[in-house]
mmCIF file of C-alpha atoms in Angstrom:
data_model
loop_
_atom_site.group_PDB
_atom_site.id
_atom_site.type_symbol
_atom_site.label_atom_id
_atom_site.label_comp_id
_atom_site.label_asym_id
_atom_site.label_seq_id
_atom_site.Cartn_x
_atom_site.Cartn_y
_atom_site.Cartn_z
ATOM 1 C CA MET A 1 0.000 0.000 0.000
ATOM 2 C CA LYS A 2 1.968 3.052 -1.213
ATOM 3 C CA SER A 3 -0.704 5.722 -0.746
ATOM 4 C CA LYS A 4 -1.472 6.708 2.833
ATOM 5 C CA THR A 5 -4.405 8.952 1.960
ATOM 6 C CA GLN A 6 -7.216 8.610 4.491
ATOM 7 C CA ASN A 7 -10.854 9.164 3.593
ATOM 8 C CA ILE A 8 -12.962 8.423 6.681
ATOM 9 C CA ILE A 9 -16.458 9.521 7.531
ATOM 10 C CA SER A 10 -17.239 9.297 11.275
ATOM 11 C CA THR A 11 -20.901 9.798 12.175
ATOM 12 C CA LEU A 12 -21.915 10.513 15.768
ATOM 13 C CA LEU A 13 -24.897 8.318 16.519
ATOM 14 C CA ILE A 14 -25.667 8.264 20.223
ATOM 15 C CA PHE A 15 -24.288 9.213 23.642
ATOM 16 C CA LEU A 16 -25.343 6.756 26.321
ATOM 17 C CA SER A 17 -24.196 6.060 29.891
ATOM 18 C CA GLY A 18 -21.090 8.177 29.500
ATOM 19 C CA ILE A 19 -19.832 6.176 26.512
ATOM 20 C CA LEU A 20 -19.478 7.913 23.176
ATOM 21 C CA THR A 21 -20.810 5.581 20.499
ATOM 22 C CA ALA A 22 -20.041 6.521 16.895
ATOM 23 C CA GLN A 23 -20.008 4.659 13.618
ATOM 24 C CA THR A 24 -16.779 4.777 11.645
ATOM 25 C CA VAL A 25 -17.200 4.535 7.883
ATOM 26 C CA ASN A 26 -14.234 4.132 5.545
ATOM 27 C CA THR A 27 -14.785 4.826 1.849
ATOM 28 C CA GLY A 28 -11.180 5.399 0.762
ATOM 29 C CA ASP A 29 -7.688 4.347 1.846
ATOM 30 C CA LEU A 30 -7.000 3.837 5.531
ATOM 31 C CA TYR A 31 -3.492 2.846 6.622
ATOM 32 C CA ILE A 32 -2.739 2.022 10.290
ATOM 33 C CA SER A 33 1.051 2.022 10.457
ATOM 34 C CA GLU A 34 3.255 0.032 12.834
ATOM 35 C CA GLY A 35 3.315 1.590 16.284
ATOM 36 C CA THR A 36 0.014 3.353 15.671
ATOM 37 C CA ILE A 37 -3.109 2.743 17.750
ATOM 38 C CA MET A 38 -6.558 3.313 16.307
ATOM 39 C CA SER A 39 -9.888 2.570 17.946
ATOM 40 C CA THR A 40 -13.539 2.810 17.024
ATOM 41 C CA VAL A 41 -16.071 2.763 19.833
ATOM 42 C CA GLY A 42 -18.999 2.437 17.443
ATOM 43 C CA ALA A 43 -19.416 0.063 14.531
ATOM 44 C CA MET A 44 -16.654 -0.107 11.909
ATOM 45 C CA ASP A 45 -17.955 -0.185 8.325
ATOM 46 C CA ASN A 46 -15.441 -0.566 5.502
ATOM 47 C CA LYS A 47 -17.390 0.179 2.308
ATOM 48 C CA ASN A 48 -16.803 -1.544 -1.039
ATOM 49 C CA SER A 49 -14.598 1.382 -2.085
ATOM 50 C CA GLY A 50 -12.621 1.186 1.167
ATOM 51 C CA ASN A 51 -9.096 -0.204 1.513
ATOM 52 C CA LEU A 52 -7.992 -0.787 5.101
ATOM 53 C CA PHE A 53 -4.397 -1.828 5.787
ATOM 54 C CA ASN A 54 -3.709 -2.637 9.435
ATOM 55 C CA ASP A 55 -0.030 -2.910 10.378
ATOM 56 C CA GLY A 56 -0.657 -1.368 13.797
ATOM 57 C CA ASP A 57 -3.008 -1.832 16.716
ATOM 58 C CA PHE A 58 -6.718 -1.629 15.821
ATOM 59 C CA TYR A 59 -9.320 -1.718 18.625
ATOM 60 C CA VAL A 60 -12.894 -2.478 17.589
ATOM 61 C CA TYR A 61 -15.423 -2.054 20.400
ATOM 62 C CA SER A 62 -18.576 -2.782 18.414
ATOM 63 C CA HIS A 63 -19.488 -4.429 15.098
ATOM 64 C CA TYR A 64 -17.061 -4.822 12.175
ATOM 65 C CA ASN A 65 -18.365 -4.980 8.599
ATOM 66 C CA ASN A 66 -16.278 -5.224 5.428
ATOM 67 C CA ASP A 67 -17.454 -4.916 1.839
ATOM 68 C CA GLY A 68 -14.101 -3.754 0.491
ATOM 69 C CA LEU A 69 -10.481 -4.678 1.275
ATOM 70 C CA VAL A 70 -9.216 -5.393 4.783
ATOM 71 C CA THR A 71 -5.639 -6.679 4.899
ATOM 72 C CA PHE A 72 -2.077 -5.860 6.020
ATOM 73 C CA SER A 73 1.087 -4.860 4.176
ATOM 74 C CA ASN A 74 3.206 -7.552 2.567
ATOM 75 C CA GLY A 75 5.868 -8.654 5.051
ATOM 76 C CA SER A 76 4.299 -6.943 8.050
ATOM 77 C CA THR A 77 3.858 -9.059 11.194
ATOM 78 C CA LYS A 78 2.940 -6.372 13.730
ATOM 79 C CA GLY A 79 -0.699 -5.703 12.934
ATOM 80 C CA ILE A 80 -3.329 -6.842 15.398
ATOM 81 C CA THR A 81 -7.112 -6.488 15.361
ATOM 82 C CA ARG A 82 -8.549 -6.447 18.870
ATOM 83 C CA MET A 83 -12.247 -7.257 19.152
ATOM 84 C CA ARG A 84 -13.043 -5.670 22.530
ATOM 85 C CA GLY A 85 -16.769 -5.702 23.160
ATOM 86 C CA ILE A 86 -18.092 -3.151 25.645
ATOM 87 C CA SER A 87 -21.832 -3.624 25.142
ATOM 88 C CA GLY A 88 -23.429 -6.833 23.921
ATOM 89 C CA SER A 89 -22.256 -9.120 21.127
ATOM 90 C CA GLN A 90 -20.169 -8.000 18.148
ATOM 91 C CA LYS A 91 -21.122 -8.794 14.575
ATOM 92 C CA ILE A 92 -18.270 -9.584 12.188
ATOM 93 C CA SER A 93 -19.930 -9.322 8.799
ATOM 94 C CA GLY A 94 -19.623 -8.227 5.176
ATOM 95 C CA SER A 95 -19.461 -9.433 1.598
ATOM 96 C CA SER A 96 -15.642 -9.478 1.338
ATOM 97 C CA PRO A 97 -13.308 -11.633 3.477
ATOM 98 C CA MET A 98 -10.999 -9.942 5.979
ATOM 99 C CA GLU A 99 -7.281 -10.642 6.333
ATOM 100 C CA TRP A 100 -5.874 -9.995 9.809
ATOM 101 C CA TYR A 101 -2.310 -10.753 10.844
ATOM 102 C CA ASN A 102 -2.867 -11.111 14.606
ATOM 103 C CA ALA A 103 -6.204 -11.212 16.395
ATOM 104 C CA GLU A 104 -7.514 -10.807 19.905
ATOM 105 C CA PHE A 105 -11.019 -11.776 21.019
ATOM 106 C CA ARG A 106 -12.151 -10.287 24.337
ATOM 107 C CA ASN A 107 -15.817 -9.828 25.121
ATOM 108 C CA SER A 108 -17.535 -11.220 28.211
ATOM 109 C CA ASN A 109 -20.779 -9.251 27.969
ATOM 110 C CA VAL A 110 -22.919 -11.967 26.401
ATOM 111 C CA GLN A 111 -22.339 -15.396 24.848
ATOM 112 C CA PRO A 112 -21.800 -16.006 22.057
ATOM 113 C CA ALA A 113 -19.827 -12.770 22.015
ATOM 114 C CA PHE A 114 -18.811 -12.723 18.340
ATOM 115 C CA LEU A 115 -21.344 -13.394 15.586
ATOM 116 C CA LEU A 116 -19.237 -14.303 12.565
ATOM 117 C CA SER A 117 -21.048 -14.192 9.211
ATOM 118 C CA ASN A 118 -17.999 -13.197 7.157
ATOM 119 C CA GLU A 119 -14.720 -15.011 6.516
ATOM 120 C CA VAL A 120 -11.766 -13.914 8.640
ATOM 121 C CA SER A 121 -8.263 -15.121 7.808
ATOM 122 C CA ILE A 122 -5.557 -15.139 10.507
ATOM 123 C CA SER A 123 -1.880 -15.228 9.495
ATOM 124 C CA GLY A 124 -0.227 -14.867 12.892
ATOM 125 C CA MET A 125 -1.500 -15.440 16.424
ATOM 126 C CA SER A 126 -5.126 -15.541 17.523
ATOM 127 C CA ASP A 127 -5.527 -14.844 21.222
ATOM 128 C CA PHE A 128 -8.771 -16.252 22.654
ATOM 129 C CA GLN A 129 -9.103 -14.299 25.893
ATOM 130 C CA LYS A 130 -12.845 -14.124 26.525
ATOM 131 C CA GLY A 131 -15.858 -14.816 24.367
ATOM 132 C CA ILE A 132 -17.154 -17.517 22.036
ATOM 133 C CA ILE A 133 -17.057 -17.032 18.267
ATOM 134 C CA ASP A 134 -20.232 -18.375 16.660
ATOM 135 C CA ASP A 135 -19.896 -19.021 12.942
ATOM 136 C CA ASP A 136 -22.135 -22.105 13.045
ATOM 137 C CA ASN A 137 -25.382 -20.146 13.258
ATOM 138 C CA TYR A 138 -24.231 -17.176 11.174
ATOM 139 C CA GLY A 139 -22.530 -18.855 8.210
ATOM 140 C CA GLY A 140 -19.040 -17.439 8.659
ATOM 141 C CA LEU A 141 -15.637 -19.087 8.747
ATOM 142 C CA LEU A 142 -12.415 -18.553 10.711
ATOM 143 C CA VAL A 143 -9.337 -19.474 8.658
ATOM 144 C CA PHE A 144 -5.796 -20.032 9.922
ATOM 145 C CA GLU A 145 -3.092 -19.588 7.294
ATOM 146 C CA GLU A 146 0.336 -21.238 7.096
ATOM 147 C CA GLY A 147 2.134 -20.756 10.413
ATOM 148 C CA ALA A 148 -0.892 -19.321 12.224
ATOM 149 C CA GLU A 149 -1.946 -20.657 15.615
ATOM 150 C CA SER A 150 -4.182 -19.948 18.588
ATOM 151 C CA VAL A 151 -3.497 -19.411 22.298
ATOM 152 C CA ASN A 152 -5.509 -19.263 25.541
ATOM 153 C CA VAL A 153 -8.397 -21.321 24.151
ATOM 154 C CA SER A 154 -10.743 -22.537 26.901
ATOM 155 C CA ASP A 155 -14.378 -23.239 27.739
ATOM 156 C CA ASN A 156 -14.757 -19.457 27.924
ATOM 157 C CA SER A 157 -13.374 -18.730 24.466
ATOM 158 C CA PHE A 158 -13.368 -20.916 21.360
ATOM 159 C CA VAL A 159 -15.007 -21.257 17.934
ATOM 160 C CA ASP A 160 -18.496 -22.739 17.859
ATOM 161 C CA GLY A 161 -18.568 -23.938 14.263
ATOM 162 C CA LYS A 162 -16.057 -24.595 11.508
ATOM 163 C CA VAL A 163 -12.371 -23.690 11.503
ATOM 164 C CA LYS A 164 -10.250 -24.047 8.376
ATOM 165 C CA LYS A 165 -6.469 -24.602 8.395
ATOM 166 C CA ASN A 166 -4.355 -23.870 5.323
ATOM 167 C CA GLY A 167 -0.712 -24.867 4.868
ATOM 168 C CA LYS A 168 1.599 -27.701 5.797
ATOM 169 C CA ASP A 169 2.058 -27.359 9.539
ATOM 170 C CA ALA A 170 0.463 -29.303 12.366
ATOM 171 C CA PHE A 171 -2.505 -27.604 13.982
ATOM 172 C CA ILE A 172 -4.784 -27.708 17.016
ATOM 173 C CA TYR A 173 -8.339 -26.634 16.192
ATOM 174 C CA PRO A 174 -9.772 -24.126 18.742
ATOM 175 C CA ILE A 175 -13.260 -25.611 18.462
ATOM 176 C CA GLY A 176 -16.090 -26.448 20.839
ATOM 177 C CA ASP A 177 -19.828 -26.529 21.310
ATOM 178 C CA LYS A 178 -22.359 -25.663 24.053
ATOM 179 C CA SER A 179 -19.785 -23.881 26.244
ATOM 180 C CA LYS A 180 -17.279 -26.749 25.995
ATOM 181 C CA TYR A 181 -13.874 -26.452 24.315
ATOM 182 C CA ARG A 182 -13.042 -29.835 22.752
ATOM 183 C CA PHE A 183 -10.057 -29.627 20.450
ATOM 184 C CA ALA A 184 -8.954 -31.855 17.613
ATOM 185 C CA GLY A 185 -5.507 -31.807 16.029
ATOM 186 C CA ILE A 186 -3.890 -32.790 12.754
ATOM 187 C CA SER A 187 -0.335 -33.732 11.898
ATOM 188 C CA ALA A 188 1.584 -31.634 9.399
ATOM 189 C CA PRO A 189 0.503 -32.202 5.781
ATOM 190 C CA THR A 190 3.207 -32.498 3.139
ATOM 191 C CA GLU A 191 1.828 -29.867 0.742
ATOM 192 C CA ILE A 192 1.684 -26.104 1.222
ATOM 193 C CA LEU A 193 -1.667 -26.038 -0.600
ATOM 194 C CA SER A 194 -3.254 -28.428 1.905
ATOM 195 C CA SER A 195 -6.454 -27.390 3.619
ATOM 196 C CA PHE A 196 -8.464 -29.145 6.347
ATOM 197 C CA THR A 197 -11.655 -27.954 8.044
ATOM 198 C CA GLY A 198 -12.703 -29.150 11.501
ATOM 199 C CA LYS A 199 -15.773 -28.832 13.721
ATOM 200 C CA TYR A 200 -16.965 -30.262 17.069
ATOM 201 C CA PHE A 201 -20.463 -31.472 18.010
ATOM 202 C CA TYR A 202 -21.495 -31.963 21.637
ATOM 203 C CA GLU A 203 -24.299 -34.365 20.718
ATOM 204 C CA ASN A 204 -24.962 -38.032 20.058
ATOM 205 C CA SER A 205 -24.008 -39.105 16.525
ATOM 206 C CA ASP A 206 -26.194 -42.231 16.682
ATOM 207 C CA ALA A 207 -29.262 -40.555 15.149
ATOM 208 C CA LEU A 208 -27.341 -39.695 11.986
ATOM 209 C CA TYR A 209 -24.708 -42.453 11.967
ATOM 210 C CA SER A 210 -26.082 -45.603 13.577
ATOM 211 C CA HIS A 211 -23.878 -47.059 16.285
ATOM 212 C CA ASN A 212 -25.310 -50.476 15.494
ATOM 213 C CA ASN A 213 -23.447 -50.423 12.180
ATOM 214 C CA LYS A 214 -19.868 -50.933 13.250
ATOM 215 C CA ALA A 215 -16.944 -53.056 12.146
ATOM 216 C CA LYS A 216 -15.972 -56.178 14.074
ATOM 217 C CA GLY A 217 -13.889 -55.399 17.133
ATOM 218 C CA ILE A 218 -15.523 -52.054 17.908
ATOM 219 C CA ASN A 219 -17.315 -52.547 21.209
ATOM 220 C CA LEU A 220 -18.643 -49.159 22.263
ATOM 221 C CA ILE A 221 -18.944 -45.834 20.409
ATOM 222 C CA ASN A 222 -18.943 -42.459 22.144
ATOM 223 C CA ASN A 223 -22.603 -41.399 22.367
ATOM 224 C CA GLN A 224 -22.104 -37.830 23.577
ATOM 225 C CA GLU A 225 -19.790 -36.125 21.096
ATOM 226 C CA TYR A 226 -18.198 -36.276 17.669
ATOM 227 C CA TRP A 227 -16.011 -34.267 15.319
ATOM 228 C CA THR A 228 -15.869 -33.669 11.602
ATOM 229 C CA LEU A 229 -12.635 -33.256 9.657
ATOM 230 C CA ASP A 230 -12.824 -32.606 5.920
ATOM 231 C CA LYS A 231 -10.012 -32.333 3.406
ATOM 232 C CA THR A 232 -10.874 -29.093 1.611
ATOM 233 C CA GLY A 233 -7.711 -28.611 -0.426
ATOM 234 C CA GLY A 234 -4.646 -30.483 -1.701
ATOM 235 C CA ASN A 235 -3.803 -34.167 -1.826
ATOM 236 C CA SER A 236 -2.014 -34.647 1.504
ATOM 237 C CA ASP A 237 -3.384 -36.822 4.285
ATOM 238 C CA VAL A 238 -2.956 -36.408 8.036
ATOM 239 C CA MET A 239 -3.032 -38.209 11.334
ATOM 240 C CA LEU A 240 -5.870 -37.104 13.597
ATOM 241 C CA THR A 241 -5.824 -36.418 17.341
ATOM 242 C CA LEU A 242 -8.998 -36.215 19.436
ATOM 243 C CA SER A 243 -9.207 -35.031 23.026
ATOM 244 C CA TRP A 244 -11.365 -36.191 25.911
ATOM 245 C CA ASP A 245 -12.774 -34.663 29.085
ATOM 246 C CA GLU A 246 -13.873 -37.116 31.734
ATOM 247 C CA THR A 247 -15.496 -34.340 33.804
ATOM 248 C CA SER A 248 -18.084 -33.368 31.198
ATOM 249 C CA THR A 249 -18.408 -34.470 27.605
ATOM 250 C CA THR A 250 -16.750 -37.893 27.310
ATOM 251 C CA PRO A 251 -18.682 -40.919 28.656
ATOM 252 C CA ALA A 252 -17.044 -42.716 31.565
ATOM 253 C CA ASP A 253 -17.482 -46.109 29.911
ATOM 254 C CA ILE A 254 -15.229 -44.950 27.054
ATOM 255 C CA LEU A 255 -12.434 -44.002 29.445
ATOM 256 C CA ILE A 256 -12.345 -47.006 31.790
ATOM 257 C CA ALA A 257 -9.153 -49.042 32.050
ATOM 258 C CA PRO A 258 -7.341 -50.098 30.032
ATOM 259 C CA GLN A 259 -7.194 -46.801 28.173
ATOM 260 C CA SER A 260 -5.141 -48.483 25.463
ATOM 261 C CA SER A 261 -8.490 -49.764 24.179
ATOM 262 C CA ILE A 262 -9.559 -46.230 23.225
ATOM 263 C CA HIS A 263 -9.386 -45.759 19.466
ATOM 264 C CA ILE A 264 -10.600 -43.257 16.912
ATOM 265 C CA VAL A 265 -13.404 -44.513 14.688
ATOM 266 C CA ARG A 266 -14.696 -43.014 11.446
ATOM 267 C CA TRP A 267 -18.075 -43.227 9.777
ATOM 268 C CA ASP A 268 -17.566 -44.610 6.265
ATOM 269 C CA ASP A 269 -20.419 -43.100 4.292
ATOM 270 C CA GLU A 270 -20.034 -45.521 1.390
ATOM 271 C CA LYS A 271 -20.141 -48.616 3.574
ATOM 272 C CA LYS A 272 -22.570 -47.030 6.073
ATOM 273 C CA LEU A 273 -20.307 -48.399 8.773
ATOM 274 C CA TRP A 274 -18.118 -47.195 11.631
ATOM 275 C CA ILE A 275 -14.537 -48.365 11.032
ATOM 276 C CA ASP A 276 -11.510 -48.445 13.316
ATOM 277 C CA GLU A 277 -8.760 -45.919 12.510
ATOM 278 C CA GLY A 278 -6.577 -47.127 15.383
ATOM 279 C CA GLY A 279 -5.397 -45.229 18.405
ATOM 280 C CA VAL A 280 -2.317 -44.246 20.371
ATOM 281 C CA VAL A 281 -3.377 -42.977 23.794
ATOM 282 C CA ASP A 282 -1.629 -40.277 25.800
ATOM 283 C CA SER A 283 -3.331 -40.441 29.194
ATOM 284 C CA ASP A 284 -1.466 -37.415 30.549
ATOM 285 C CA LYS A 285 -2.594 -35.150 27.714
ATOM 286 C CA LYS A 286 -5.988 -36.900 27.495
ATOM 287 C CA THR A 287 -5.702 -37.515 23.777
ATOM 288 C CA VAL A 288 -5.838 -40.370 21.306
ATOM 289 C CA THR A 289 -4.083 -40.208 17.928
ATOM 290 C CA THR A 290 -4.353 -42.384 14.842
ATOM 291 C CA PRO A 291 -1.036 -44.216 14.390
ATOM 292 C CA ILE A 292 -0.998 -43.438 10.661
ATOM 293 C CA ASN A 293 -2.845 -41.117 8.302
ATOM 294 C CA VAL A 294 -6.600 -41.612 8.403
ATOM 295 C CA SER A 295 -8.106 -43.631 5.565
ATOM 296 C CA GLY A 296 -10.869 -41.112 4.895
ATOM 297 C CA TYR A 297 -12.550 -37.981 6.199
ATOM 298 C CA ASN A 298 -15.750 -36.455 7.600
ATOM 299 C CA VAL A 299 -17.188 -37.896 10.870
ATOM 300 C CA PHE A 300 -14.976 -39.134 13.742
ATOM 301 C CA THR A 301 -15.340 -39.963 17.409
ATOM 302 C CA THR A 302 -13.750 -42.098 20.105
ATOM 303 C CA ALA A 303 -14.643 -45.706 20.844
ATOM 304 C CA ARG A 304 -13.527 -48.751 22.772
ATOM 305 C CA VAL A 305 -12.199 -51.650 20.778
ATOM 306 C CA ASP A 306 -11.693 -55.270 21.721
ATOM 307 C CA ASP A 307 -7.924 -55.405 22.214
ATOM 308 C CA ASN A 308 -8.068 -58.498 24.384
ATOM 309 C CA SER A 309 -10.552 -60.696 22.558
ATOM 310 C CA ILE A 310 -7.833 -63.036 21.272
ATOM 311 C CA VAL A 311 -5.895 -65.222 23.676
ATOM 312 C CA LEU A 312 -2.422 -65.550 22.243
ATOM 313 C CA PRO A 313 -0.769 -69.003 22.185
ATOM 314 C CA CYS A 314 2.551 -67.405 23.139
ATOM 315 C CA SER A 315 4.177 -65.389 25.856
ATOM 316 C CA THR A 316 2.848 -61.931 26.595
ATOM 317 C CA LEU A 317 4.410 -59.313 24.386
ATOM 318 C CA THR A 318 6.396 -56.558 26.068
ATOM 319 C CA ILE A 319 7.057 -53.509 23.942
ATOM 320 C CA HIS A 320 9.757 -51.096 25.085
ATOM 321 C CA ASN A 321 8.929 -47.670 23.696
ATOM 322 C CA ALA A 322 12.227 -45.889 24.432
ATOM 323 C CA VAL A 323 15.019 -45.936 21.843
ATOM 324 C CA SER A 324 18.391 -44.261 22.489
ATOM 325 C CA PRO A 325 21.015 -45.564 20.039
ATOM 326 C CA ASN A 326 24.023 -43.989 21.776
ATOM 327 C CA GLY A 327 26.138 -47.134 22.180
ATOM 328 C CA ASP A 328 25.618 -47.634 25.910
ATOM 329 C CA ASN A 329 23.844 -50.977 25.318
ATOM 330 C CA LYS A 330 20.652 -49.592 26.882
ATOM 331 C CA ASN A 331 17.628 -49.218 24.628
ATOM 332 C CA ASP A 332 19.889 -49.173 21.584
ATOM 333 C CA TYR A 333 17.009 -50.387 19.430
ATOM 334 C CA PHE A 334 13.234 -50.760 19.453
ATOM 335 C CA LYS A 335 12.829 -53.924 21.510
ATOM 336 C CA ILE A 336 9.783 -56.210 21.433
ATOM 337 C CA ASP A 337 10.135 -59.059 23.871
ATOM 338 C CA GLY A 338 8.339 -62.306 23.005
ATOM 339 C CA LEU A 339 7.632 -61.474 19.368
ATOM 340 C CA THR A 340 9.799 -64.118 17.680
ATOM 341 C CA GLU A 341 8.413 -66.797 20.017
ATOM 342 C CA CYS A 342 4.888 -65.693 19.205
ATOM 343 C CA SER A 343 5.092 -65.463 15.417
ATOM 344 C CA SER A 344 7.733 -65.084 12.742
ATOM 345 C CA ASP A 345 5.009 -63.942 10.364
ATOM 346 C CA ASN A 346 5.051 -60.327 11.444
ATOM 347 C CA THR A 347 5.636 -56.819 10.146
ATOM 348 C CA VAL A 348 6.746 -53.684 11.950
ATOM 349 C CA GLU A 349 6.153 -50.210 10.535
ATOM 350 C CA ILE A 350 7.299 -46.950 12.125
ATOM 351 C CA TYR A 351 6.036 -43.476 11.203
ATOM 352 C CA ASN A 352 7.126 -39.994 12.157
ATOM 353 C CA ARG A 353 4.686 -37.379 13.482
ATOM 354 C CA TRP A 354 3.817 -36.281 9.935
ATOM 355 C CA GLY A 355 2.650 -39.776 9.052
ATOM 356 C CA VAL A 356 5.698 -40.527 6.879
ATOM 357 C CA LYS A 357 6.901 -44.115 7.055
ATOM 358 C CA VAL A 358 10.517 -44.205 8.236
ATOM 359 C CA PHE A 359 10.974 -47.937 8.838
ATOM 360 C CA GLU A 360 9.436 -51.184 7.643
ATOM 361 C CA THR A 361 10.495 -54.799 7.908
ATOM 362 C CA ASN A 362 9.165 -58.356 7.934
ATOM 363 C CA ASN A 363 9.955 -60.939 10.618
ATOM 364 C CA TYR A 364 11.263 -58.311 13.016
ATOM 365 C CA ASP A 365 14.461 -59.019 14.950
ATOM 366 C CA SER A 366 15.126 -62.284 13.127
ATOM 367 C CA ASN A 367 18.447 -61.296 11.565
ATOM 368 C CA GLY A 368 19.437 -57.969 13.053
ATOM 369 C CA ASN A 369 16.565 -56.236 11.280
ATOM 370 C CA VAL A 370 15.610 -53.863 14.090
ATOM 371 C CA PHE A 371 14.873 -50.168 14.313
ATOM 372 C CA ARG A 372 17.916 -48.284 15.632
ATOM 373 C CA GLY A 373 16.764 -44.770 14.831
ATOM 374 C CA TYR A 374 17.729 -44.835 11.172
ATOM 375 C CA SER A 375 15.486 -44.638 8.139
ATOM 376 C CA GLU A 376 15.577 -48.055 6.509
ATOM 377 C CA GLY A 377 13.556 -50.226 4.148
ATOM 378 C CA ARG A 378 10.860 -49.183 1.666
ATOM 379 C CA VAL A 379 10.312 -45.692 3.015
ATOM 380 C CA THR A 380 9.665 -42.195 1.768
ATOM 381 C CA VAL A 381 12.595 -40.440 3.472
ATOM 382 C CA SER A 382 16.318 -40.791 2.764
ATOM 383 C CA LYS A 383 17.628 -44.241 3.597
ATOM 384 C CA ASP A 384 20.254 -44.711 6.299
ATOM 385 C CA ARG A 385 19.723 -41.214 7.707
ATOM 386 C CA MET A 386 19.725 -40.824 11.487
ATOM 387 C CA LEU A 387 16.278 -39.615 12.443
ATOM 388 C CA PRO A 388 15.746 -36.621 14.759
ATOM 389 C CA THR A 389 14.794 -36.899 18.406
ATOM 390 C CA GLY A 390 11.049 -37.056 18.928
ATOM 391 C CA THR A 391 7.921 -39.165 19.178
ATOM 392 C CA TYR A 392 7.243 -41.842 16.541
ATOM 393 C CA PHE A 393 4.391 -44.293 16.051
ATOM 394 C CA TYR A 394 4.693 -48.020 15.470
ATOM 395 C CA ILE A 395 2.313 -50.559 13.978
ATOM 396 C CA LEU A 396 2.916 -54.246 14.690
ATOM 397 C CA ASN A 397 1.041 -56.897 12.728
ATOM 398 C CA PHE A 398 1.533 -60.625 13.310
ATOM 399 C CA LYS A 399 -0.271 -63.802 12.365
ATOM 400 C CA TYR A 400 -0.631 -67.135 14.089
ATOM 401 C CA SER A 401 -2.682 -70.268 13.570
ATOM 402 C CA GLU A 402 -4.669 -71.912 16.330
ATOM 403 C CA GLY A 403 -7.612 -73.610 14.733
ATOM 404 C CA LYS A 404 -7.745 -70.831 12.157
ATOM 405 C CA SER A 405 -5.347 -68.144 11.017
ATOM 406 C CA GLN A 406 -5.754 -64.851 12.865
ATOM 407 C CA THR A 407 -4.050 -61.481 12.598
ATOM 408 C CA VAL A 408 -3.270 -59.267 15.563
ATOM 409 C CA LYS A 409 -2.568 -55.557 15.117
ATOM 410 C CA LYS A 410 -1.021 -53.413 17.820
ATOM 411 C CA ALA A 411 -0.166 -49.726 17.571
ATOM 412 C CA GLY A 412 1.508 -47.311 19.914
ATOM 413 C CA TYR A 413 4.200 -44.688 20.229
ATOM 414 C CA LEU A 414 7.923 -44.762 20.915
ATOM 415 C CA TYR A 415 10.330 -41.988 21.845
ATOM 416 C CA LEU A 416 13.647 -41.703 20.014
ATOM 417 C CA SER A 417 16.487 -39.862 21.718
ATOM 418 C CA ARG A 418 19.822 -39.198 20.060
ATOM 419 C CA GLU A 419 21.529 -38.498 23.378
#
């Protein structure tokens, strides 16, 4: 924006309770430079001829409508739009999407505090301090661009409706419903043009997606909540993380021990069937994550699966999920005790947090073929490269015959340390 000409019409509307309430109308070029603070106590209306560039600090205390251009200068990272309600809810409306770099939502007057009927794109940080954003009932959309994220999300401040994430970084969706924040997360896609849209429903999915129609091994489906995740751009796939809250939304019979039996299930609309997408449980964080990229999209929830329905004709498997290949002869490789005695017909696959396969082998640990922290086998990253420290996911499949051939699948996480 080279021109800094300002053409603003401010109309005094009403004086009430000691607060000056005026509507600010922009019909020309309005540039809020870095280090500059601008505020509008009344409604902000950017007309179709208006161009508003915010590289500074913009306080909006009432409604915000845009029919023109609302954006920030190329390369600027300082601009922030602060929605600070002082009387009632704030409408965020208009016929043209808004582009904000940073955002702050703070309005505790009434809930929902922000009625979003427009599309707002965030490129930096979105600070959820107080107030629920409702785009579900008003048809709007909150979009997070590449590198954007949210902070301070809670039961007091989240998005009730859809949130879209563009780009190739991992993301936690600041979503909820009926005064409950219930996040979902995705792993990092591989393409910059990737786009995924998430939403949370605090309601029973059974009426729309029958819980009686479920794949073998799924015992109990969450009957109080579900999420949707749709791939809305690109060809990348992701791993999905769902959260739980034993104090409110998540049924107690889903969370009983052992929690390793908690998986993510997906409604397959073609098969009209709930299918098991697997699950790696983190009891401390109260999350469950698919061990690999999901096989499809749309409706997901948590469920209990029958991990112990098969009595193995072998010793109990013990999986050691710490790997530190530093030469001290302690946890130098991914160790699975009892596997070779149980079945030589097995496969082990290991994935990084982006869902990329970094290791694969048959008949694990039969001839030195173990995972030592290097990328090996038929994988999609460079072979024989030492992998970085972090959390990885494993999938173990093995077959045995006792009357009839059966296949057992176990999934979980391991931590690789290079120290």
